[in-house]
PDB file of C-alpha atoms in Angstrom:
ATOM      1  CA  MET R   1       4.146  23.074  -3.525  1.00 48.00           C
ATOM      2  CA  PRO R   2       3.528  19.593  -3.670  1.00 55.00           C
ATOM      3  CA  LYS R   3       2.112  17.780  -0.675  1.00 61.00           C
ATOM      4  CA  LYS R   4       4.734  14.876   0.913  1.00 65.00           C
ATOM      5  CA  PHE R   5       4.515  11.392   0.898  1.00 56.00           C
ATOM      6  CA  GLU R   6       3.019  10.011   4.210  1.00 54.00           C
ATOM      7  CA  ARG R   7       2.952   5.895   4.916  1.00 51.00           C
ATOM      8  CA  ARG R   8       0.326   3.654   6.335  1.00 53.00           C
ATOM      9  CA  MET R   9       0.696   0.467   7.908  1.00 50.00           C
ATOM     10  CA  ALA R  10      -1.649  -2.897   6.905  1.00 52.00           C
ATOM     11  CA  VAL R  11      -1.232  -5.531   8.955  1.00 49.00           C
ATOM     12  CA  GLY R  12      -1.372  -9.439   7.892  1.00 54.00           C
ATOM     13  CA  GLY R  13      -3.318 -10.710   4.206  1.00 64.00           C
ATOM     14  CA  LEU R  14       0.591 -11.514   2.872  1.00 67.00           C
ATOM     15  CA  GLU R  15       0.513 -14.852   0.844  1.00 73.00           C
ATOM     16  CA  VAL R  16       3.346 -15.641  -1.489  1.00 73.00           C
ATOM     17  CA  ARG R  17       2.501 -18.367  -4.113  1.00 77.00           C
ATOM     18  CA  GLU R  18       6.249 -19.387  -5.827  1.00 77.00           C
ATOM     19  CA  ASN R  19       6.346 -20.661  -9.623  1.00 75.00           C
ATOM     20  CA  SER R  20       9.786 -21.808 -11.288  1.00 73.00           C
ATOM     21  CA  ASP R  21      10.555 -18.242 -12.041  1.00 80.00           C
ATOM     22  CA  THR R  22       8.469 -15.962 -10.069  1.00 81.00           C
ATOM     23  CA  ILE R  23       6.836 -15.576  -7.017  1.00 86.00           C
ATOM     24  CA  THR R  24       3.561 -13.986  -6.481  1.00 88.00           C
ATOM     25  CA  LEU R  25       2.715 -11.981  -3.777  1.00 88.00           C
ATOM     26  CA  THR R  26      -0.953 -10.582  -3.112  1.00 90.00           C
ATOM     27  CA  GLY R  27      -1.922  -9.026   0.087  1.00 89.00           C
ATOM     28  CA  TYR R  28      -3.738  -5.558   1.454  1.00 90.00           C
ATOM     29  CA  ALA R  29      -1.861  -2.475   0.899  1.00 89.00           C
ATOM     30  CA  SER R  30      -4.816  -0.614   3.300  1.00 90.00           C
ATOM     31  CA  THR R  31      -7.943  -2.091   4.480  1.00 91.00           C
ATOM     32  CA  PHE R  32     -11.169  -0.007   4.397  1.00 94.00           C
ATOM     33  CA  ASN R  33     -12.922   1.281   7.288  1.00 93.00           C
ATOM     34  CA  GLN R  34     -10.557   0.218  10.178  1.00 91.00           C
ATOM     35  CA  PRO R  35      -9.603   2.293  12.755  1.00 92.00           C
ATOM     36  CA  TYR R  36      -6.166   2.680  13.438  1.00 86.00           C
ATOM     37  CA  ASP R  37      -4.210   4.260  16.286  1.00 90.00           C
ATOM     38  CA  MET R  38      -2.547   7.922  15.325  1.00 88.00           C
ATOM     39  CA  GLY R  39      -1.443   8.657  18.759  1.00 90.00           C
ATOM     40  CA  TRP R  40      -4.321  11.222  19.633  1.00 92.00           C
ATOM     41  CA  TYR R  41      -6.454  10.520  17.019  1.00 93.00           C
ATOM     42  CA  THR R  42      -7.470   7.211  14.972  1.00 93.00           C
ATOM     43  CA  GLU R  43      -7.414   7.100  11.495  1.00 92.00           C
ATOM     44  CA  SER R  44      -9.374   5.196   8.719  1.00 94.00           C
ATOM     45  CA  VAL R  45      -9.438   5.003   4.669  1.00 93.00           C
ATOM     46  CA  ASP R  46     -13.185   5.645   3.103  1.00 94.00           C
ATOM     47  CA  PRO R  47     -13.790   2.445   0.772  1.00 95.00           C
ATOM     48  CA  GLY R  48     -13.916   4.526  -2.409  1.00 94.00           C
ATOM     49  CA  ALA R  49     -10.740   6.207  -1.083  1.00 93.00           C
ATOM     50  CA  PHE R  50      -8.646   4.445  -4.389  1.00 94.00           C
ATOM     51  CA  LYS R  51     -11.267   5.248  -6.963  1.00 95.00           C
ATOM     52  CA  ARG R  52      -9.938   8.430  -8.557  1.00 93.00           C
ATOM     53  CA  THR R  53      -6.393   7.670  -8.055  1.00 93.00           C
ATOM     54  CA  LEU R  54      -7.035   3.913  -9.582  1.00 95.00           C
ATOM     55  CA  GLY R  55      -8.308   5.751 -12.620  1.00 95.00           C
ATOM     56  CA  GLN R  56      -5.617   7.432 -13.639  1.00 93.00           C
ATOM     57  CA  HIS R  57      -3.569   4.147 -13.657  1.00 94.00           C
ATOM     58  CA  PRO R  58      -0.857   5.710 -11.115  1.00 93.00           C
ATOM     59  CA  ASP R  59       2.996   4.582 -11.742  1.00 93.00           C
ATOM     60  CA  VAL R  60       3.346   3.288  -8.105  1.00 94.00           C
ATOM     61  CA  ARG R  61       6.287   1.048  -7.475  1.00 92.00           C
ATOM     62  CA  LEU R  62       6.452  -1.798  -4.436  1.00 91.00           C
ATOM     63  CA  LEU R  63       9.332  -1.453  -2.284  1.00 87.00           C
ATOM     64  CA  VAL R  64      11.057  -2.608   0.941  1.00 86.00           C
ATOM     65  CA  ASN R  65      10.343   0.190   3.763  1.00 82.00           C
ATOM     66  CA  HIS R  66       9.626   2.791   1.213  1.00 82.00           C
ATOM     67  CA  GLY R  67      13.146   2.586  -0.398  1.00 83.00           C
ATOM     68  CA  GLY R  68      15.554   1.392  -2.114  1.00 85.00           C
ATOM     69  CA  LEU R  69      15.084   0.063  -6.275  1.00 89.00           C
ATOM     70  CA  PRO R  70      11.695  -1.192  -7.218  1.00 91.00           C
ATOM     71  CA  LEU R  71      10.809  -5.394  -7.059  1.00 92.00           C
ATOM     72  CA  ALA R  72       7.819  -4.490  -9.016  1.00 94.00           C
ATOM     73  CA  ARG R  73       6.268  -1.529 -10.847  1.00 94.00           C
ATOM     74  CA  THR R  74       2.525  -0.841 -12.412  1.00 95.00           C
ATOM     75  CA  SER R  75       4.216   0.767 -15.237  1.00 94.00           C
ATOM     76  CA  SER R  76       5.977  -2.255 -16.456  1.00 95.00           C
ATOM     77  CA  GLY R  77       2.969  -4.474 -15.539  1.00 95.00           C
ATOM     78  CA  THR R  78       4.497  -6.616 -12.698  1.00 95.00           C
ATOM     79  CA  LEU R  79       2.394  -5.096 -10.143  1.00 95.00           C
ATOM     80  CA  THR R  80      -1.483  -4.444 -10.467  1.00 96.00           C
ATOM     81  CA  LEU R  81      -3.688  -2.659  -7.632  1.00 96.00           C
ATOM     82  CA  ASP R  82      -7.020  -3.081  -7.087  1.00 96.00           C
ATOM     83  CA  THR R  83      -9.677  -2.328  -5.044  1.00 96.00           C
ATOM     84  CA  ASP R  84     -12.278  -4.791  -3.426  1.00 95.00           C
ATOM     85  CA  SER R  85     -14.850  -4.943  -0.310  1.00 95.00           C
ATOM     86  CA  LYS R  86     -11.946  -5.527   2.202  1.00 93.00           C
ATOM     87  CA  GLY R  87      -9.568  -2.696   0.848  1.00 93.00           C
ATOM     88  CA  LEU R  88      -6.797  -2.187  -1.836  1.00 93.00           C
ATOM     89  CA  ARG R  89      -5.650  -5.386  -3.268  1.00 93.00           C
ATOM     90  CA  VAL R  90      -2.109  -5.639  -4.168  1.00 93.00           C
ATOM     91  CA  SER R  91      -0.855  -8.160  -6.537  1.00 94.00           C
ATOM     92  CA  SER R  92       3.036  -8.526  -8.146  1.00 92.00           C
ATOM     93  CA  ASP R  93       4.949 -11.210  -9.808  1.00 89.00           C
ATOM     94  CA  LEU R  94       8.535 -11.425  -8.504  1.00 91.00           C
ATOM     95  CA  ASP R  95      11.201 -12.411 -10.404  1.00 91.00           C
ATOM     96  CA  LEU R  96      12.933 -14.950  -8.089  1.00 89.00           C
ATOM     97  CA  SER R  97      16.832 -14.297 -10.289  1.00 91.00           C
ATOM     98  CA  ASP R  98      16.312 -10.604  -8.839  1.00 93.00           C
ATOM     99  CA  PRO R  99      19.082 -10.928  -5.985  1.00 93.00           C
ATOM    100  CA  ASP R 100      16.927  -8.867  -3.325  1.00 91.00           C
ATOM    101  CA  VAL R 101      13.884 -10.654  -3.740  1.00 91.00           C
ATOM    102  CA  ALA R 102      15.797 -13.666  -2.885  1.00 90.00           C
ATOM    103  CA  SER R 103      17.061 -11.991   0.175  1.00 91.00           C
ATOM    104  CA  LEU R 104      12.965 -11.537   1.325  1.00 89.00           C
ATOM    105  CA  LEU R 105      11.786 -15.096   0.252  1.00 87.00           C
ATOM    106  CA  PRO R 106      12.901 -16.604   3.479  1.00 90.00           C
ATOM    107  CA  LYS R 107      11.447 -14.185   5.316  1.00 88.00           C
ATOM    108  CA  MET R 108       8.537 -14.218   3.749  1.00 84.00           C
ATOM    109  CA  LYS R 109       7.864 -17.584   3.727  1.00 84.00           C
ATOM    110  CA  ARG R 110       8.876 -18.259   7.558  1.00 88.00           C
ATOM    111  CA  GLY R 111       5.905 -15.305   7.730  1.00 84.00           C
ATOM    112  CA  ASP R 112       8.531 -12.958   9.331  1.00 86.00           C
ATOM    113  CA  LEU R 113       7.618 -10.898   6.523  1.00 82.00           C
ATOM    114  CA  ASP R 114       3.670 -10.438   6.970  1.00 80.00           C
ATOM    115  CA  GLN R 115       2.704  -6.875   6.459  1.00 81.00           C
ATOM    116  CA  MET R 116       2.360  -4.046   3.598  1.00 80.00           C
ATOM    117  CA  SER R 117       2.145  -0.804   3.861  1.00 79.00           C
ATOM    118  CA  PHE R 118       1.708   2.274   1.021  1.00 81.00           C
ATOM    119  CA  ALA R 119       2.885   5.697   0.363  1.00 84.00           C
ATOM    120  CA  PHE R 120       0.847   8.301  -0.553  1.00 86.00           C
ATOM    121  CA  ARG R 121      -0.006  11.986  -0.880  1.00 86.00           C
ATOM    122  CA  PRO R 122      -2.919  13.337   0.810  1.00 86.00           C
ATOM    123  CA  THR R 123      -5.701  14.681  -0.900  1.00 88.00           C
ATOM    124  CA  GLU R 124      -9.495  14.861   0.209  1.00 86.00           C
ATOM    125  CA  ASP R 125      -9.963  14.247   4.442  1.00 89.00           C
ATOM    126  CA  ILE R 126     -12.479  14.719   6.570  1.00 91.00           C
ATOM    127  CA  TRP R 127     -12.274  15.184  10.098  1.00 93.00           C
ATOM    128  CA  ASP R 128     -14.851  14.563  13.394  1.00 92.00           C
ATOM    129  CA  GLY R 129     -16.228  17.563  15.130  1.00 92.00           C
ATOM    130  CA  ASP R 130     -13.637  17.079  18.041  1.00 93.00           C
ATOM    131  CA  MET R 131     -10.694  15.949  15.958  1.00 93.00           C
ATOM    132  CA  THR R 132     -10.425  12.237  16.997  1.00 93.00           C
ATOM    133  CA  LYS R 133     -11.259  10.889  14.216  1.00 94.00           C
ATOM    134  CA  HIS R 134      -9.665  11.443  10.251  1.00 91.00           C
ATOM    135  CA  THR R 135     -10.702   9.618   7.679  1.00 93.00           C
ATOM    136  CA  ARG R 136      -9.080   9.605   4.022  1.00 91.00           C
ATOM    137  CA  ARG R 137     -10.952   9.595   1.386  1.00 91.00           C
ATOM    138  CA  ALA R 138      -8.586  10.248  -1.845  1.00 89.00           C
ATOM    139  CA  PRO R 139      -5.281   9.444  -1.620  1.00 88.00           C
ATOM    140  CA  ASP R 140      -2.961  10.177  -3.965  1.00 89.00           C
ATOM    141  CA  LEU R 141      -0.642   6.946  -5.271  1.00 88.00           C
ATOM    142  CA  ASN R 142       1.517   7.970  -7.952  1.00 82.00           C
ATOM    143  CA  SER R 143       5.193   7.559  -7.441  1.00 74.00           C
ATOM    144  CA  ASP R 144       6.451  10.586  -9.083  1.00 65.00           C
TER     145      ASP R 144
END
């Protein structure tokens, strides 16, 4: 039975550039080695965590709040994912004629929408000895 998707939030780093027909959205869906509070433990993402899944060219969708119709998608070439020293970098060309994009644009320009998150299936994880620190090592990003 496949593992269910988990979701994590990355704060800040969302940038929007508007052209005549599209807007380019860039930011980080996940940042490396930055622990975040999960309640009774902290979790962080290893810098090599996405190497395997990105090498498999995953089919990833850009969604609002992890639901609805996709705004962009890796399989259509409108969404790209890569990593750098900071984290999992996302870049997407959004179509301004899409009503869902048009409704989000003012919120992004004002800075009301300034975060990104990612959904994944856990594969390889490490816990420390007292179970207070958790490190994600190889999350699977495939949407299917």
